[in-house]
Amino acid sequence: MGSDEFTSLADETCEDVAFLNNVSTVSLYTTNPDIFDCSSIPSGTELCPPLSCGKLISYTDNDTCAGLEATHNLTSGDIRRFNPWVYFDCSNLAGASRFFGNILCAAPQDGLYTAQGPGSSGDNTTPEPRTGYTFNPVEAPENSTVADGTTTKCGKWHVVDEGDSCVTICLSSEMNITLLLEVNPSLGTEYVQCTPRLVQGNSYCTGPNYDWDVTGEL
């Protein structure tokens, strides 16, 4: 069990809480019997965080354990090893995604991950050495609409699809949610406002240039 109890805020989901506390959504739900619906945790609910993960990853209904392990350079069996609720044949991932949210552990809990290099120390929800920034701007994908106010000084874009959330976008883009909100102001200023404001088919910047907020010439 984690050490510091806390109180949920208005409109938080299991994904929101799990992302901010570096835990998987299923472990958060099973550790806290007062959570009845992962899509809407009542404001003021007292929660106890489970042990934190060495690394978080997002997944979708269409993912398999083998596919996730290949994508994230994991060893065969690691998804089940770090998420013991996953069935031997991985067949319950899709159901878990729809009910609990889309976050898995991709390294042992409670600081037991001892690999050297990126991911070997502390909370690495936004993995090192990625900074979230890029050097050069690129055009947003064709047949998408750049979200209102989003910076065009951007080297990486995400086009929202059904089932996306701000949490899964941050995890797949290796980007801090604070930066996501700064460069995409239509998503609001608080993380709990973010996911409801996503518009399917819109492009959002997930890799702003280092000078994205520089408005004048020297």
mmCIF file of C-alpha atoms in Angstrom:
data_model
loop_
_atom_site.group_PDB
_atom_site.id
_atom_site.type_symbol
_atom_site.label_atom_id
_atom_site.label_comp_id
_atom_site.label_asym_id
_atom_site.label_seq_id
_atom_site.Cartn_x
_atom_site.Cartn_y
_atom_site.Cartn_z
ATOM 1 C CA MET A 1 0.000 0.000 0.000
ATOM 2 C CA GLY A 2 1.044 3.582 -0.607
ATOM 3 C CA SER A 3 1.803 5.852 2.301
ATOM 4 C CA ASP A 4 -0.098 9.109 1.839
ATOM 5 C CA GLU A 5 -3.868 9.205 1.777
ATOM 6 C CA PHE A 6 -5.474 12.032 -0.156
ATOM 7 C CA THR A 7 -8.897 13.345 -1.136
ATOM 8 C CA SER A 8 -10.235 13.275 -4.685
ATOM 9 C CA LEU A 9 -11.159 16.480 -6.477
ATOM 10 C CA ALA A 10 -14.275 17.203 -8.521
ATOM 11 C CA ASP A 11 -14.580 15.379 -11.853
ATOM 12 C CA GLU A 12 -11.541 13.135 -11.310
ATOM 13 C CA THR A 13 -11.430 9.696 -12.917
ATOM 14 C CA CYS A 14 -9.322 6.650 -12.089
ATOM 15 C CA GLU A 15 -7.088 7.581 -15.034
ATOM 16 C CA ASP A 16 -6.534 11.089 -13.673
ATOM 17 C CA VAL A 17 -5.658 9.887 -10.184
ATOM 18 C CA ALA A 18 -3.519 6.993 -11.406
ATOM 19 C CA PHE A 19 -1.516 9.212 -13.758
ATOM 20 C CA LEU A 20 -0.817 11.857 -11.117
ATOM 21 C CA ASN A 21 0.191 9.238 -8.539
ATOM 22 C CA ASN A 22 2.136 6.942 -10.883
ATOM 23 C CA VAL A 23 -0.007 3.859 -10.304
ATOM 24 C CA SER A 24 -2.073 1.591 -12.535
ATOM 25 C CA THR A 25 -5.801 2.185 -12.775
ATOM 26 C CA VAL A 26 -6.726 -1.363 -11.758
ATOM 27 C CA SER A 27 -4.532 -1.298 -8.648
ATOM 28 C CA LEU A 28 -6.033 2.056 -7.671
ATOM 29 C CA TYR A 29 -9.558 0.658 -8.007
ATOM 30 C CA THR A 30 -8.889 -2.582 -6.141
ATOM 31 C CA THR A 31 -7.092 -0.760 -3.310
ATOM 32 C CA ASN A 32 -9.954 1.683 -2.750
ATOM 33 C CA PRO A 33 -13.390 0.089 -2.180
ATOM 34 C CA ASP A 34 -15.004 3.546 -2.089
ATOM 35 C CA ILE A 35 -14.462 3.861 -5.846
ATOM 36 C CA PHE A 36 -17.618 2.526 -7.487
ATOM 37 C CA ASP A 37 -17.268 4.069 -10.952
ATOM 38 C CA CYS A 38 -13.822 4.764 -12.412
ATOM 39 C CA SER A 39 -15.249 7.281 -14.874
ATOM 40 C CA SER A 40 -16.376 9.582 -12.051
ATOM 41 C CA ILE A 41 -14.962 9.508 -8.529
ATOM 42 C CA PRO A 42 -17.120 11.629 -6.179
ATOM 43 C CA SER A 43 -15.394 14.761 -4.950
ATOM 44 C CA GLY A 44 -14.071 14.372 -1.428
ATOM 45 C CA THR A 45 -13.567 10.601 -1.585
ATOM 46 C CA GLU A 46 -10.680 9.582 0.654
ATOM 47 C CA LEU A 47 -8.232 7.480 -1.336
ATOM 48 C CA CYS A 48 -5.181 5.443 -0.449
ATOM 49 C CA PRO A 49 -2.684 5.133 -3.320
ATOM 50 C CA PRO A 50 -1.247 1.679 -4.000
ATOM 51 C CA LEU A 51 2.477 1.199 -4.475
ATOM 52 C CA SER A 52 3.784 3.346 -7.321
ATOM 53 C CA CYS A 53 5.017 1.860 -10.601
ATOM 54 C CA GLY A 54 8.531 2.261 -11.904
ATOM 55 C CA LYS A 55 6.994 3.208 -15.259
ATOM 56 C CA LEU A 56 3.498 3.704 -16.676
ATOM 57 C CA ILE A 57 2.250 2.943 -20.190
ATOM 58 C CA SER A 58 -1.114 3.413 -21.870
ATOM 59 C CA TYR A 59 -2.979 0.748 -23.833
ATOM 60 C CA THR A 60 -6.144 0.318 -25.899
ATOM 61 C CA ASP A 61 -8.779 -2.362 -26.391
ATOM 62 C CA ASN A 62 -6.858 -3.629 -29.422
ATOM 63 C CA ASP A 63 -3.507 -4.125 -27.684
ATOM 64 C CA THR A 64 -2.063 -7.501 -26.754
ATOM 65 C CA CYS A 65 0.487 -8.285 -24.070
ATOM 66 C CA ALA A 66 3.043 -9.371 -26.674
ATOM 67 C CA GLY A 67 2.468 -6.230 -28.720
ATOM 68 C CA LEU A 68 2.870 -3.950 -25.720
ATOM 69 C CA GLU A 69 6.013 -5.757 -24.618
ATOM 70 C CA ALA A 70 7.533 -5.340 -28.090
ATOM 71 C CA THR A 71 6.562 -1.672 -28.343
ATOM 72 C CA HIS A 72 7.984 -0.780 -24.938
ATOM 73 C CA ASN A 73 11.080 -3.020 -25.058
ATOM 74 C CA LEU A 74 9.856 -5.287 -22.292
ATOM 75 C CA THR A 75 10.620 -8.962 -21.737
ATOM 76 C CA SER A 76 8.014 -11.550 -22.636
ATOM 77 C CA GLY A 77 5.699 -11.965 -19.657
ATOM 78 C CA ASP A 78 6.442 -8.542 -18.147
ATOM 79 C CA ILE A 79 2.911 -7.186 -18.614
ATOM 80 C CA ARG A 80 1.488 -10.022 -16.502
ATOM 81 C CA ARG A 81 4.449 -9.871 -14.111
ATOM 82 C CA PHE A 82 3.865 -6.186 -13.295
ATOM 83 C CA ASN A 83 0.044 -6.413 -13.524
ATOM 84 C CA PRO A 84 -0.898 -9.726 -11.885
ATOM 85 C CA TRP A 85 -4.622 -9.240 -12.598
ATOM 86 C CA VAL A 86 -3.986 -9.780 -16.334
ATOM 87 C CA TYR A 87 -5.065 -13.252 -17.488
ATOM 88 C CA PHE A 88 -2.506 -15.756 -18.771
ATOM 89 C CA ASP A 89 -3.774 -15.284 -22.335
ATOM 90 C CA CYS A 90 -4.121 -11.505 -21.874
ATOM 91 C CA SER A 91 -7.789 -11.741 -22.879
ATOM 92 C CA ASN A 92 -9.111 -9.375 -20.188
ATOM 93 C CA LEU A 93 -7.175 -6.267 -21.237
ATOM 94 C CA ALA A 94 -10.024 -4.907 -23.364
ATOM 95 C CA GLY A 95 -12.619 -5.253 -20.618
ATOM 96 C CA ALA A 96 -10.301 -3.641 -18.090
ATOM 97 C CA SER A 97 -9.673 -0.736 -20.450
ATOM 98 C CA ARG A 98 -13.371 0.050 -20.767
ATOM 99 C CA PHE A 99 -14.075 -0.172 -17.041
ATOM 100 C CA PHE A 100 -10.932 0.976 -15.231
ATOM 101 C CA GLY A 101 -9.060 3.132 -17.727
ATOM 102 C CA ASN A 102 -5.997 2.688 -19.883
ATOM 103 C CA ILE A 103 -2.912 2.679 -17.640
ATOM 104 C CA LEU A 104 -0.648 -0.304 -16.905
ATOM 105 C CA CYS A 105 2.523 -0.760 -14.893
ATOM 106 C CA ALA A 106 5.549 -1.416 -17.097
ATOM 107 C CA ALA A 107 8.073 -1.854 -14.278
ATOM 108 C CA PRO A 108 7.924 -3.236 -10.730
ATOM 109 C CA GLN A 109 6.143 -1.359 -7.964
ATOM 110 C CA ASP A 110 7.619 0.402 -4.955
ATOM 111 C CA GLY A 111 10.980 1.385 -6.390
ATOM 112 C CA LEU A 112 12.166 -2.141 -7.140
ATOM 113 C CA TYR A 113 13.142 -1.294 -10.712
ATOM 114 C CA THR A 114 16.949 -1.364 -10.794
ATOM 115 C CA ALA A 115 17.754 -0.978 -14.500
ATOM 116 C CA GLN A 116 20.360 1.684 -15.231
ATOM 117 C CA GLY A 117 19.688 4.750 -17.355
ATOM 118 C CA PRO A 118 16.328 6.336 -18.166
ATOM 119 C CA GLY A 119 13.581 5.055 -15.923
ATOM 120 C CA SER A 120 15.879 3.928 -13.120
ATOM 121 C CA SER A 121 15.111 6.630 -10.591
ATOM 122 C CA GLY A 122 11.870 7.802 -9.079
ATOM 123 C CA ASP A 123 8.698 8.883 -10.843
ATOM 124 C CA ASN A 124 9.202 8.552 -14.592
ATOM 125 C CA THR A 125 5.682 8.984 -15.898
ATOM 126 C CA THR A 126 7.326 11.350 -18.405
ATOM 127 C CA PRO A 127 10.339 9.175 -19.335
ATOM 128 C CA GLU A 128 13.871 10.518 -19.658
ATOM 129 C CA PRO A 129 15.673 11.684 -21.689
ATOM 130 C CA ARG A 130 12.643 13.093 -23.510
ATOM 131 C CA THR A 131 11.856 16.667 -22.460
ATOM 132 C CA GLY A 132 8.541 17.074 -24.256
ATOM 133 C CA TYR A 133 10.096 19.640 -26.616
ATOM 134 C CA THR A 134 11.206 19.515 -30.253
ATOM 135 C CA PHE A 135 13.544 21.618 -32.383
ATOM 136 C CA ASN A 136 11.693 22.274 -35.636
ATOM 137 C CA PRO A 137 8.032 22.854 -36.528
ATOM 138 C CA VAL A 138 6.133 20.426 -38.746
ATOM 139 C CA GLU A 139 2.704 20.742 -40.340
ATOM 140 C CA ALA A 140 -0.273 19.266 -38.512
ATOM 141 C CA PRO A 141 -1.561 16.032 -40.094
ATOM 142 C CA GLU A 142 -3.733 16.393 -43.172
ATOM 143 C CA ASN A 143 -7.502 16.133 -42.758
ATOM 144 C CA SER A 144 -7.305 17.360 -39.178
ATOM 145 C CA THR A 145 -8.152 20.684 -37.580
ATOM 146 C CA VAL A 146 -5.625 22.382 -35.332
ATOM 147 C CA ALA A 147 -7.342 23.073 -32.009
ATOM 148 C CA ASP A 148 -8.193 26.682 -31.264
ATOM 149 C CA GLY A 149 -5.218 28.518 -29.766
ATOM 150 C CA THR A 150 -2.785 25.610 -30.129
ATOM 151 C CA THR A 151 0.743 26.709 -30.953
ATOM 152 C CA THR A 152 1.915 26.054 -34.501
ATOM 153 C CA LYS A 153 5.532 26.038 -33.319
ATOM 154 C CA CYS A 154 5.207 22.306 -32.911
ATOM 155 C CA GLY A 155 7.265 19.331 -34.025
ATOM 156 C CA LYS A 156 4.859 16.566 -33.012
ATOM 157 C CA TRP A 157 1.063 16.325 -33.211
ATOM 158 C CA HIS A 158 -1.671 14.059 -31.926
ATOM 159 C CA VAL A 159 -5.002 13.729 -33.727
ATOM 160 C CA VAL A 160 -7.703 12.779 -31.240
ATOM 161 C CA ASP A 161 -9.453 9.486 -31.871
ATOM 162 C CA GLU A 162 -12.323 7.818 -30.053
ATOM 163 C CA GLY A 163 -11.287 6.692 -26.582
ATOM 164 C CA ASP A 164 -8.392 9.111 -26.216
ATOM 165 C CA SER A 165 -7.862 10.955 -22.949
ATOM 166 C CA CYS A 166 -5.335 13.563 -21.908
ATOM 167 C CA VAL A 167 -3.668 10.936 -19.740
ATOM 168 C CA THR A 168 -3.177 8.455 -22.581
ATOM 169 C CA ILE A 169 -1.990 11.257 -24.885
ATOM 170 C CA CYS A 170 0.626 12.329 -22.319
ATOM 171 C CA LEU A 171 1.821 8.770 -21.787
ATOM 172 C CA SER A 172 2.073 7.918 -25.491
ATOM 173 C CA SER A 173 3.781 11.248 -26.227
ATOM 174 C CA GLU A 174 6.047 11.143 -23.154
ATOM 175 C CA MET A 175 4.886 14.628 -22.261
ATOM 176 C CA ASN A 176 4.056 16.356 -18.983
ATOM 177 C CA ILE A 177 0.371 17.247 -18.682
ATOM 178 C CA THR A 178 1.229 20.799 -17.564
ATOM 179 C CA LEU A 179 3.031 21.405 -20.859
ATOM 180 C CA LEU A 180 0.147 19.831 -22.799
ATOM 181 C CA LEU A 181 -2.240 22.373 -21.294
ATOM 182 C CA GLU A 182 0.127 25.296 -21.868
ATOM 183 C CA VAL A 183 0.542 24.681 -25.597
ATOM 184 C CA ASN A 184 -3.101 23.690 -26.130
ATOM 185 C CA PRO A 185 -5.069 26.353 -24.222
ATOM 186 C CA SER A 186 -8.446 25.094 -25.460
ATOM 187 C CA LEU A 187 -7.967 22.148 -23.070
ATOM 188 C CA GLY A 188 -8.287 24.422 -20.032
ATOM 189 C CA THR A 189 -5.933 25.239 -17.215
ATOM 190 C CA GLU A 190 -6.663 22.302 -14.875
ATOM 191 C CA TYR A 191 -6.020 18.662 -15.702
ATOM 192 C CA VAL A 192 -9.574 17.637 -14.750
ATOM 193 C CA GLN A 193 -10.877 19.951 -17.491
ATOM 194 C CA CYS A 194 -8.636 18.449 -20.135
ATOM 195 C CA THR A 195 -10.198 15.202 -21.367
ATOM 196 C CA PRO A 196 -13.788 16.525 -21.643
ATOM 197 C CA ARG A 197 -12.486 19.293 -23.918
ATOM 198 C CA LEU A 198 -10.785 17.012 -26.417
ATOM 199 C CA VAL A 199 -12.444 17.158 -29.839
ATOM 200 C CA GLN A 200 -12.247 14.064 -32.017
ATOM 201 C CA GLY A 201 -10.443 14.850 -35.277
ATOM 202 C CA ASN A 202 -8.656 17.890 -33.872
ATOM 203 C CA SER A 203 -4.861 18.099 -33.808
ATOM 204 C CA TYR A 204 -3.131 18.977 -30.542
ATOM 205 C CA CYS A 205 0.537 19.795 -30.132
ATOM 206 C CA THR A 206 2.418 17.105 -28.196
ATOM 207 C CA GLY A 207 5.933 18.316 -28.974
ATOM 208 C CA PRO A 208 6.267 22.114 -28.915
ATOM 209 C CA ASN A 209 9.469 23.730 -30.153
ATOM 210 C CA TYR A 210 11.802 25.031 -27.471
ATOM 211 C CA ASP A 211 10.911 28.592 -28.508
ATOM 212 C CA TRP A 212 7.170 28.039 -28.824
ATOM 213 C CA ASP A 213 6.364 30.831 -26.359
ATOM 214 C CA VAL A 214 8.843 33.378 -27.761
ATOM 215 C CA THR A 215 6.755 36.099 -29.390
ATOM 216 C CA GLY A 216 9.326 38.691 -30.462
ATOM 217 C CA GLU A 217 12.653 38.806 -32.257
ATOM 218 C CA LEU A 218 15.863 39.687 -30.437
#
